[in-house]
Amino acid sequence: MDKSGSKQPYRSSGEHRSRLDIFLSGIARQGSVIHALALRELQQRYGRANIGYLWVIVEPLMLASVVTAIHSFVGHGTSNGISPFTFTLTGYTIFIIFRNSFTRSDGVLHQYSNLLYHNMITPFDIMLGKSIVETLGCISALAVLQTLGVILGLAEFPARPIYLIEAIVLFSWFSFAWCLLAGAYTFHSPFLERLVHPASYFAMPLSGAFFTVSVLPAWARPYVAWNPMVPVFELARYGQFTASSDRYAQIGFVVAANCFFTYWGLLAIRRVRKDIHVS
């Protein structure tokens, strides 16, 4: 009852529950769409012949095993008693989440424009479905190779697994944000589309996947730390190795950077959405 004495309409708890149900059903529906897009990506890329969907694991598995073996033989990353095998394996398998996702996002809105005929499918869903496929493949490769390394006595299980998982989640988020940017800006520019692959090669030595901040000269550390990839790999090594420190694992900075790049990517996707001709 208000000040005038009139009764206010009563909102039942059932009404609130119905709104919650609508929201949850919408989330579930979009989840089904993204799941279907991920399966479609697997089917288109690998098919069902031979080992089929297992190629999503085998492909990064082969790359990671070769790179890890090379760096292990040259003794890379052996400071503080850290296994060179595990050091390289952790760095490379996490980095290829970005490399594989980013390099496959150029021109993707042209390739999948016919799917946007369906009202339930958005460019965001397409990009997320592709990113999920790449991320799960790389994580599976890491799990398989690390388990084999433990069996062979070349590696050890993560000392702080929660921090390693946190690093993988943050890096997957970062990679997805850059997929949005690449997908949007290559839609109108073939020139930028050709730069995506070289950019991923330049990103590898600068990412921190194969070095720790502590081995750099003191004057260089503040500059390197501005690259959001570097704190993620510092966090991953802190999660993997007992001897590693979290001094340079600036999680707050990474989250802020991811939010910025995601927002930028969503705005860029929104701007090009009106130019996509649905066939």
Tab-separated table of C-alpha atoms in Angstrom:
chain	number	residue	atom	x	y	z
A	1	MET	CA	0.000	0.000	0.000
A	2	ASP	CA	1.423	3.440	-0.982
A	3	LYS	CA	0.956	6.829	0.740
A	4	SER	CA	-2.388	7.456	-1.005
A	5	GLY	CA	-3.772	4.261	0.457
A	6	SER	CA	-4.056	2.383	-2.833
A	7	LYS	CA	-2.762	-1.148	-3.031
A	8	GLN	CA	0.253	-1.957	-5.155
A	9	PRO	CA	0.078	-4.976	-7.444
A	10	TYR	CA	1.546	-8.035	-5.827
A	11	ARG	CA	4.303	-9.818	-7.691
A	12	SER	CA	4.259	-13.486	-6.858
A	13	SER	CA	7.381	-15.540	-6.387
A	14	GLY	CA	6.148	-17.612	-9.301
A	15	GLU	CA	6.537	-14.601	-11.596
A	16	HIS	CA	10.127	-14.123	-10.469
A	17	ARG	CA	10.788	-17.807	-10.956
A	18	SER	CA	9.344	-17.684	-14.448
A	19	ARG	CA	11.733	-14.873	-15.376
A	20	LEU	CA	14.603	-16.907	-13.996
A	21	ASP	CA	13.404	-19.923	-15.954
A	22	ILE	CA	13.294	-17.852	-19.146
A	23	PHE	CA	16.844	-16.637	-18.537
A	24	LEU	CA	18.160	-20.132	-17.793
A	25	SER	CA	16.376	-21.640	-20.783
A	26	GLY	CA	17.932	-18.942	-22.976
A	27	ILE	CA	21.390	-19.800	-21.645
A	28	ALA	CA	20.742	-23.507	-22.229
A	29	ARG	CA	19.521	-22.819	-25.762
A	30	GLN	CA	22.612	-20.819	-26.687
A	31	GLY	CA	24.759	-23.502	-25.084
A	32	SER	CA	23.155	-26.041	-27.401
A	33	VAL	CA	23.834	-23.767	-30.381
A	34	ILE	CA	27.517	-23.387	-29.461
A	35	HIS	CA	27.808	-27.146	-28.875
A	36	ALA	CA	26.335	-27.817	-32.322
A	37	LEU	CA	28.707	-25.291	-33.923
A	38	ALA	CA	31.692	-26.939	-32.216
A	39	LEU	CA	30.628	-30.361	-33.527
A	40	ARG	CA	30.146	-28.868	-36.987
A	41	GLU	CA	33.661	-27.437	-36.833
A	42	LEU	CA	35.048	-30.866	-35.931
A	43	GLN	CA	33.080	-32.551	-38.705
A	44	GLN	CA	34.141	-30.055	-41.375
A	45	ARG	CA	37.795	-30.054	-40.428
A	46	TYR	CA	38.458	-33.697	-39.608
A	47	GLY	CA	35.454	-35.708	-40.771
A	48	ARG	CA	34.820	-39.195	-39.476
A	49	ALA	CA	37.310	-41.156	-41.561
A	50	ASN	CA	40.299	-42.833	-39.918
A	51	ILE	CA	40.569	-41.459	-36.360
A	52	GLY	CA	38.066	-38.668	-37.045
A	53	TYR	CA	37.556	-36.250	-34.190
A	54	LEU	CA	40.688	-37.488	-32.432
A	55	TRP	CA	42.682	-35.356	-34.869
A	56	VAL	CA	41.761	-32.332	-32.754
A	57	ILE	CA	44.037	-33.841	-30.075
A	58	VAL	CA	46.606	-35.526	-32.324
A	59	GLU	CA	47.406	-32.370	-34.308
A	60	PRO	CA	48.594	-30.266	-31.323
A	61	LEU	CA	49.988	-33.440	-29.760
A	62	MET	CA	52.431	-33.946	-32.630
A	63	LEU	CA	53.483	-30.296	-32.726
A	64	ALA	CA	53.965	-30.098	-28.975
A	65	SER	CA	55.909	-33.365	-28.787
A	66	VAL	CA	58.387	-32.272	-31.490
A	67	VAL	CA	58.980	-28.800	-30.025
A	68	THR	CA	59.257	-30.195	-26.500
A	69	ALA	CA	61.757	-32.856	-27.579
A	70	ILE	CA	63.977	-30.291	-29.328
A	71	HIS	CA	64.057	-27.929	-26.353
A	72	SER	CA	64.607	-30.807	-23.944
A	73	PHE	CA	67.708	-31.980	-25.811
A	74	VAL	CA	69.267	-28.505	-25.763
A	75	GLY	CA	68.509	-28.149	-22.042
A	76	HIS	CA	66.252	-25.114	-22.359
A	77	GLY	CA	64.673	-23.866	-19.146
A	78	THR	CA	66.677	-25.951	-16.687
A	79	SER	CA	67.170	-23.212	-14.076
A	80	ASN	CA	66.386	-24.029	-10.439
A	81	GLY	CA	66.137	-27.721	-11.201
A	82	ILE	CA	63.079	-27.264	-13.431
A	83	SER	CA	62.643	-30.050	-15.973
A	84	PRO	CA	63.241	-28.748	-19.522
A	85	PHE	CA	60.664	-31.232	-20.799
A	86	THR	CA	57.907	-29.929	-18.541
A	87	PHE	CA	58.980	-26.298	-18.964
A	88	THR	CA	58.683	-26.430	-22.747
A	89	LEU	CA	55.618	-28.663	-22.746
A	90	THR	CA	53.673	-26.334	-20.459
A	91	GLY	CA	54.673	-23.224	-22.388
A	92	TYR	CA	54.083	-24.496	-25.902
A	93	THR	CA	50.829	-26.395	-25.401
A	94	ILE	CA	49.282	-23.375	-23.703
A	95	PHE	CA	50.588	-20.981	-26.362
A	96	ILE	CA	49.113	-22.974	-29.251
A	97	ILE	CA	45.667	-22.299	-27.785
A	98	PHE	CA	46.247	-18.742	-28.975
A	99	ARG	CA	48.072	-19.643	-32.172
A	100	ASN	CA	45.513	-22.168	-33.404
A	101	SER	CA	42.486	-20.074	-32.424
A	102	PHE	CA	43.871	-16.780	-33.729
A	103	THR	CA	45.132	-18.079	-37.071
A	104	ARG	CA	41.829	-19.817	-37.812
A	105	SER	CA	39.705	-16.749	-37.094
A	106	ASP	CA	40.757	-14.703	-40.121
A	107	GLY	CA	37.984	-14.537	-42.711
A	108	VAL	CA	35.748	-16.744	-40.590
A	109	LEU	CA	32.724	-14.443	-40.935
A	110	HIS	CA	32.878	-14.854	-44.718
A	111	GLN	CA	33.162	-18.625	-44.444
A	112	TYR	CA	30.254	-19.029	-42.039
A	113	SER	CA	27.965	-16.218	-43.223
A	114	ASN	CA	25.353	-18.734	-44.417
A	115	LEU	CA	24.865	-19.915	-40.823
A	116	LEU	CA	23.707	-16.452	-39.786
A	117	TYR	CA	20.488	-17.112	-41.692
A	118	HIS	CA	19.363	-18.786	-38.476
A	119	ASN	CA	18.275	-16.193	-35.932
A	120	MET	CA	19.677	-18.186	-33.018
A	121	ILE	CA	23.229	-18.130	-34.414
A	122	THR	CA	25.399	-15.042	-33.965
A	123	PRO	CA	29.008	-14.256	-34.967
A	124	PHE	CA	29.852	-14.516	-31.258
A	125	ASP	CA	28.569	-18.112	-31.192
A	126	ILE	CA	30.602	-19.041	-34.271
A	127	MET	CA	33.828	-17.612	-32.864
A	128	LEU	CA	33.252	-19.198	-29.454
A	129	GLY	CA	32.536	-22.615	-30.961
A	130	LYS	CA	35.810	-22.543	-32.923
A	131	SER	CA	37.766	-21.372	-29.870
A	132	ILE	CA	36.349	-24.143	-27.695
A	133	VAL	CA	37.457	-26.792	-30.201
A	134	GLU	CA	41.015	-25.441	-30.283
A	135	THR	CA	41.235	-25.022	-26.511
A	136	LEU	CA	40.016	-28.526	-25.702
A	137	GLY	CA	42.411	-30.032	-28.240
A	138	CYS	CA	45.436	-28.247	-26.775
A	139	ILE	CA	44.470	-29.024	-23.172
A	140	SER	CA	44.040	-32.695	-24.075
A	141	ALA	CA	47.472	-32.704	-25.730
A	142	LEU	CA	48.989	-31.212	-22.572
A	143	ALA	CA	47.323	-33.834	-20.369
A	144	VAL	CA	48.415	-36.744	-22.584
A	145	LEU	CA	52.032	-35.615	-22.994
A	146	GLN	CA	52.448	-34.728	-19.339
A	147	THR	CA	51.090	-38.097	-18.251
A	148	LEU	CA	53.518	-39.836	-20.616
A	149	GLY	CA	56.323	-37.662	-19.262
A	150	VAL	CA	55.506	-38.682	-15.698
A	151	ILE	CA	55.445	-42.354	-16.679
A	152	LEU	CA	58.841	-42.013	-18.380
A	153	GLY	CA	60.317	-39.997	-15.517
A	154	LEU	CA	60.717	-36.834	-17.623
A	155	ALA	CA	58.031	-34.724	-15.960
A	156	GLU	CA	56.094	-34.275	-12.762
A	157	PHE	CA	52.460	-33.559	-12.050
A	158	PRO	CA	51.531	-29.907	-11.312
A	159	ALA	CA	52.568	-28.715	-7.862
A	160	ARG	CA	49.631	-26.266	-7.660
A	161	PRO	CA	47.059	-27.486	-10.207
A	162	ILE	CA	44.476	-24.798	-9.390
A	163	TYR	CA	46.877	-22.062	-10.514
A	164	LEU	CA	47.720	-23.958	-13.700
A	165	ILE	CA	44.023	-24.324	-14.512
A	166	GLU	CA	43.505	-20.633	-13.768
A	167	ALA	CA	46.297	-19.736	-16.194
A	168	ILE	CA	44.774	-21.909	-18.930
A	169	VAL	CA	41.343	-20.323	-18.428
A	170	LEU	CA	42.781	-16.793	-18.539
A	171	PHE	CA	44.813	-17.566	-21.655
A	172	SER	CA	41.831	-19.185	-23.383
A	173	TRP	CA	39.796	-16.065	-22.626
A	174	PHE	CA	42.597	-13.855	-23.977
A	175	SER	CA	42.794	-15.970	-27.138
A	176	PHE	CA	39.038	-15.783	-27.691
A	177	ALA	CA	39.077	-11.994	-27.346
A	178	TRP	CA	41.731	-11.763	-30.049
A	179	CYS	CA	39.724	-14.155	-32.218
A	180	LEU	CA	36.855	-11.658	-32.092
A	181	LEU	CA	39.210	-8.863	-33.133
A	182	ALA	CA	40.796	-10.870	-35.947
A	183	GLY	CA	37.433	-12.067	-37.233
A	184	ALA	CA	36.025	-8.540	-37.280
A	185	TYR	CA	38.963	-6.639	-38.748
A	186	THR	CA	39.792	-9.195	-41.448
A	187	PHE	CA	36.198	-9.135	-42.712
A	188	HIS	CA	36.795	-5.976	-44.773
A	189	SER	CA	40.575	-6.199	-45.188
A	190	PRO	CA	42.366	-8.969	-47.128
A	191	PHE	CA	45.622	-7.229	-46.191
A	192	LEU	CA	44.979	-7.689	-42.456
A	193	GLU	CA	43.892	-11.255	-43.147
A	194	ARG	CA	47.352	-11.996	-44.547
A	195	LEU	CA	48.998	-10.521	-41.458
A	196	VAL	CA	47.266	-12.856	-38.987
A	197	HIS	CA	49.652	-15.793	-39.443
A	198	PRO	CA	52.870	-13.716	-39.295
A	199	ALA	CA	51.521	-11.965	-36.189
A	200	SER	CA	51.123	-15.323	-34.445
A	201	TYR	CA	54.768	-16.165	-35.223
A	202	PHE	CA	55.963	-12.856	-33.792
A	203	ALA	CA	53.821	-13.414	-30.689
A	204	MET	CA	55.511	-16.710	-29.806
A	205	PRO	CA	58.955	-15.433	-28.701
A	206	LEU	CA	57.352	-12.441	-26.957
A	207	SER	CA	54.679	-14.404	-25.106
A	208	GLY	CA	56.800	-15.722	-22.244
A	209	ALA	CA	56.128	-19.327	-23.226
A	210	PHE	CA	59.852	-20.111	-23.421
A	211	PHE	CA	61.394	-17.746	-20.885
A	212	THR	CA	60.794	-16.525	-17.353
A	213	VAL	CA	60.772	-12.855	-16.407
A	214	SER	CA	63.371	-13.502	-13.699
A	215	VAL	CA	66.091	-14.350	-16.256
A	216	LEU	CA	65.673	-11.037	-18.107
A	217	PRO	CA	67.731	-7.922	-17.325
A	218	ALA	CA	66.180	-5.817	-14.574
A	219	TRP	CA	65.540	-2.889	-16.932
A	220	ALA	CA	63.541	-5.091	-19.336
A	221	ARG	CA	61.176	-6.692	-16.829
A	222	PRO	CA	58.721	-3.774	-16.412
A	223	TYR	CA	58.328	-3.493	-20.198
A	224	VAL	CA	57.824	-7.214	-20.763
A	225	ALA	CA	55.203	-7.324	-18.008
A	226	TRP	CA	52.930	-5.065	-20.094
A	227	ASN	CA	52.326	-8.004	-22.433
A	228	PRO	CA	49.249	-9.795	-20.944
A	229	MET	CA	50.586	-13.149	-22.139
A	230	VAL	CA	53.673	-12.986	-19.935
A	231	PRO	CA	51.899	-12.945	-16.526
A	232	VAL	CA	49.745	-15.869	-17.682
A	233	PHE	CA	52.788	-18.041	-18.361
A	234	GLU	CA	54.333	-16.960	-15.061
A	235	LEU	CA	51.121	-18.118	-13.363
A	236	ALA	CA	51.165	-21.394	-15.305
A	237	ARG	CA	54.733	-22.132	-14.216
A	238	TYR	CA	53.848	-21.248	-10.634
A	239	GLY	CA	51.088	-23.825	-10.862
A	240	GLN	CA	53.333	-26.430	-12.468
A	241	PHE	CA	56.619	-26.146	-10.566
A	242	THR	CA	57.294	-26.046	-6.836
A	243	ALA	CA	60.402	-23.901	-7.385
A	244	SER	CA	58.585	-21.222	-9.411
A	245	SER	CA	57.458	-17.898	-7.957
A	246	ASP	CA	54.249	-15.967	-8.570
A	247	ARG	CA	56.000	-12.604	-8.270
A	248	TYR	CA	55.263	-11.628	-11.872
A	249	ALA	CA	51.897	-13.390	-12.168
A	250	GLN	CA	49.741	-10.251	-12.139
A	251	ILE	CA	46.274	-11.802	-12.354
A	252	GLY	CA	44.385	-8.532	-11.916
A	253	PHE	CA	46.195	-6.985	-14.865
A	254	VAL	CA	45.416	-10.000	-17.069
A	255	VAL	CA	41.715	-9.920	-16.152
A	256	ALA	CA	41.537	-6.177	-16.882
A	257	ALA	CA	43.302	-6.664	-20.232
A	258	ASN	CA	40.997	-9.549	-21.146
A	259	CYS	CA	37.922	-7.463	-20.329
A	260	PHE	CA	39.235	-4.619	-22.484
A	261	PHE	CA	40.053	-6.820	-25.486
A	262	THR	CA	36.750	-8.711	-25.196
A	263	TYR	CA	34.746	-5.475	-25.106
A	264	TRP	CA	36.724	-4.132	-28.064
A	265	GLY	CA	36.166	-7.380	-29.953
A	266	LEU	CA	32.419	-7.375	-29.287
A	267	LEU	CA	32.143	-3.780	-30.519
A	268	ALA	CA	34.123	-4.662	-33.651
A	269	ILE	CA	31.924	-7.704	-34.345
A	270	ARG	CA	28.813	-5.586	-33.838
A	271	ARG	CA	30.018	-3.018	-36.388
A	272	VAL	CA	30.638	-5.584	-39.134
A	273	ARG	CA	27.483	-7.599	-38.396
A	274	LYS	CA	25.341	-5.290	-40.530
A	275	ASP	CA	27.669	-5.800	-43.510
A	276	ILE	CA	27.403	-9.583	-43.482
A	277	HIS	CA	25.135	-10.676	-46.330
A	278	VAL	CA	23.195	-13.770	-45.338
A	279	SER	CA	22.735	-16.216	-48.176
